[in-house]
Amino acid sequence: MKTLAALLIALMIWGLGLLAFTGRVDQSTPAPEPPISDGVVALTGASTLRLEAATRLLEEGKGQRLLISGVNREATRSEIQAVTKAVKPIYDCCVDLGFSAANTVGNARETAEWARSKGYKSLIVVTADYHMPRSMLELHAAMPHVALHPYPVKTDLNARRWWKTGVSARRMIVEYCKYLAILGREAFLGLGPKDKAAPAAKEES
């Protein structure tokens, strides 16, 4: 009985967390105007809306350069320009394409390397609304000293009534589980290094 009760409590907590997660996604759009930052990064996906939004931010002067992370290796610069609808002079001078990322972890690494090479300390992050919470965790883990400003783009998934279709329900539940996995990973990794760093800091001072 105790085991069953524990399982029911855990399931209830998981369910409440899922509702909080989907509510957060639903309320994240329309995105507020982001502050001017050093750069803009767009994480690629099924929709082209995030690329268009990121390009618009660049053209409005919200960042010095734009990184499009996770570009298909077979895509050309001209093909990507057509997708972004970017003005050619700005696209030619200020848009960088990243081809190495194959997932969100790869996006974070690719973005961190790009930001480090440019000396950037602040970035506007553009991706799908449901993907933003996990993306922010991964990006922050890869570059903890860079200020990240989310700019989520609304998708055709109905975050408010996500349970009404199989596609939306599956997408939200999977994304929530991935989000929890990263939270757990970061919590575990955060247990040791801080304790070890304290004595070293004292010695240096």
XYZ file of C-alpha atoms in Angstrom:
205
model
C 0.000 0.000 0.000
C 2.819 2.386 0.871
C 4.455 1.735 -2.495
C 1.176 2.363 -4.319
C 0.597 5.558 -2.369
C 4.114 6.751 -3.183
C 3.551 6.020 -6.861
C 0.259 7.901 -6.857
C 1.863 10.899 -5.149
C 4.739 10.862 -7.639
C 2.288 10.661 -10.543
C 0.272 13.549 -9.117
C 3.398 15.693 -8.721
C 4.450 14.803 -12.286
C 1.002 15.735 -13.585
C 0.953 19.059 -11.783
C 4.405 19.785 -13.154
C 3.200 18.998 -16.664
C 0.310 21.432 -16.268
C 2.704 24.109 -15.014
C 5.041 23.419 -17.946
C 2.317 23.662 -20.586
C 0.953 26.788 -18.917
C 4.397 28.337 -19.077
C 4.643 27.511 -22.775
C 1.186 28.914 -23.447
C 1.934 32.193 -21.667
C 5.362 32.645 -23.265
C 3.922 34.046 -26.507
C 3.669 36.601 -27.873
C 7.236 37.178 -26.736
C 8.069 40.535 -25.140
C 10.476 42.843 -26.944
C 13.982 41.575 -26.157
C 16.769 43.927 -25.084
C 19.574 44.831 -27.465
C 22.203 42.107 -27.135
C 25.544 41.176 -28.625
C 24.080 38.516 -30.871
C 21.006 36.525 -31.902
C 20.841 32.740 -32.228
C 18.104 30.745 -33.930
C 17.751 27.006 -33.325
C 16.507 25.277 -36.457
C 13.492 22.997 -36.539
C 10.534 21.920 -38.623
C 9.131 25.437 -38.915
C 10.788 28.373 -40.680
C 9.021 30.911 -38.459
C 11.844 30.965 -35.924
C 14.382 31.787 -38.658
C 12.200 34.598 -39.937
C 11.778 35.967 -36.412
C 15.509 35.823 -35.690
C 16.323 37.555 -38.961
C 13.827 40.285 -38.188
C 15.502 40.880 -34.825
C 18.881 41.173 -36.560
C 17.514 43.638 -39.109
C 16.011 45.683 -36.288
C 19.446 46.020 -34.705
C 18.786 43.768 -31.710
C 22.124 42.032 -32.238
C 25.358 42.463 -34.138
C 25.244 39.045 -35.809
C 22.906 36.067 -36.171
C 23.851 32.420 -35.775
C 21.520 29.848 -37.298
C 22.403 26.671 -35.417
C 21.724 23.166 -36.673
C 21.572 23.858 -40.411
C 21.262 20.854 -42.712
C 24.702 20.105 -44.158
C 23.226 19.881 -47.655
C 21.650 23.338 -47.509
C 23.362 26.260 -49.244
C 23.632 29.849 -48.046
C 21.287 31.008 -50.790
C 18.676 28.423 -49.800
C 18.845 29.513 -46.167
C 18.555 33.162 -47.214
C 15.328 32.366 -49.043
C 13.953 30.684 -45.926
C 14.896 33.559 -43.619
C 13.611 36.225 -46.042
C 16.626 38.289 -45.049
C 17.768 41.427 -46.856
C 20.806 40.277 -48.857
C 23.344 42.890 -47.638
C 22.582 42.110 -44.003
C 22.482 38.360 -44.665
C 25.847 38.412 -46.455
C 27.594 40.433 -43.772
C 26.035 39.332 -40.524
C 24.538 35.817 -40.695
C 26.590 32.759 -39.686
C 25.457 29.210 -40.370
C 26.228 26.378 -37.963
C 26.234 22.883 -39.448
C 27.547 20.764 -36.564
C 24.499 20.606 -34.257
C 22.153 17.646 -34.617
C 20.118 18.172 -31.435
C 19.579 20.665 -28.602
C 22.792 19.671 -26.825
C 24.624 20.255 -30.091
C 22.882 23.628 -30.491
C 24.150 24.657 -27.065
C 27.739 23.634 -27.813
C 27.707 25.237 -31.237
C 26.252 28.465 -29.846
C 28.740 28.552 -26.965
C 31.682 28.190 -29.363
C 30.281 30.923 -31.598
C 29.668 33.311 -28.704
C 33.142 32.643 -27.317
C 34.797 33.252 -30.692
C 32.962 36.582 -31.021
C 33.468 37.630 -27.419
C 29.699 37.917 -26.923
C 28.301 38.213 -23.402
C 24.579 38.446 -24.224
C 22.379 36.581 -26.701
C 18.751 36.563 -27.801
C 17.612 32.949 -28.188
C 14.952 32.201 -30.808
C 13.222 28.833 -30.968
C 9.757 27.276 -30.762
C 7.637 28.042 -27.705
C 7.524 24.431 -26.437
C 11.273 24.001 -27.068
C 12.368 27.173 -25.248
C 12.466 25.904 -21.625
C 14.758 22.985 -22.486
C 16.859 25.104 -24.839
C 17.478 27.700 -22.133
C 18.645 25.003 -19.721
C 21.075 23.523 -22.252
C 22.393 26.910 -23.388
C 22.877 28.130 -19.830
C 24.734 24.924 -18.957
C 27.043 25.389 -21.959
C 27.755 29.090 -21.291
C 26.782 30.051 -17.737
C 28.410 33.475 -17.941
C 26.439 34.632 -21.001
C 23.155 36.507 -20.482
C 20.384 34.738 -22.409
C 17.139 36.448 -23.445
C 14.407 34.059 -24.698
C 12.334 34.971 -27.720
C 9.893 32.059 -28.182
C 7.980 31.703 -31.427
C 4.405 30.423 -31.268
C 3.812 27.115 -33.015
C 0.691 25.384 -34.284
C 0.612 23.220 -31.145
C -2.174 24.364 -28.847
C -0.361 24.642 -25.524
C -3.553 25.667 -23.733
C -5.512 22.605 -24.862
C -2.598 20.307 -25.592
C -4.522 17.162 -24.532
C -7.125 17.509 -27.293
C -4.969 16.040 -30.082
C -2.553 13.144 -30.035
C 0.182 15.163 -31.728
C 0.059 18.011 -29.211
C -0.219 15.687 -26.215
C 2.699 13.558 -27.353
C 4.872 16.580 -28.145
C 4.208 18.292 -24.816
C 4.676 15.160 -22.709
C 7.916 14.193 -24.460
C 9.264 17.742 -24.196
C 8.322 17.915 -20.511
C 10.085 14.617 -19.795
C 13.221 15.819 -21.586
C 13.050 19.044 -19.609
C 12.841 17.109 -16.333
C 15.780 14.948 -17.373
C 17.956 18.015 -17.919
C 16.825 19.536 -14.624
C 17.857 16.314 -12.903
C 21.181 16.216 -14.700
C 22.041 19.798 -13.808
C 20.971 19.302 -10.191
C 23.221 16.236 -9.943
C 26.177 17.960 -11.601
C 25.725 20.967 -9.343
C 26.211 18.938 -6.182
C 29.941 18.356 -6.360
C 31.889 21.082 -8.221
C 30.734 23.949 -5.994
C 31.916 22.180 -2.847
C 35.269 21.423 -4.417
C 35.722 24.939 -5.737
C 35.277 26.578 -2.319
C 38.650 25.577 -0.786
C 40.491 26.574 -3.964
C 38.841 29.968 -3.903
C 39.953 30.478 -0.294
C 43.528 29.563 -1.145
C 43.620 32.017 -4.040
C 42.282 34.851 -1.884
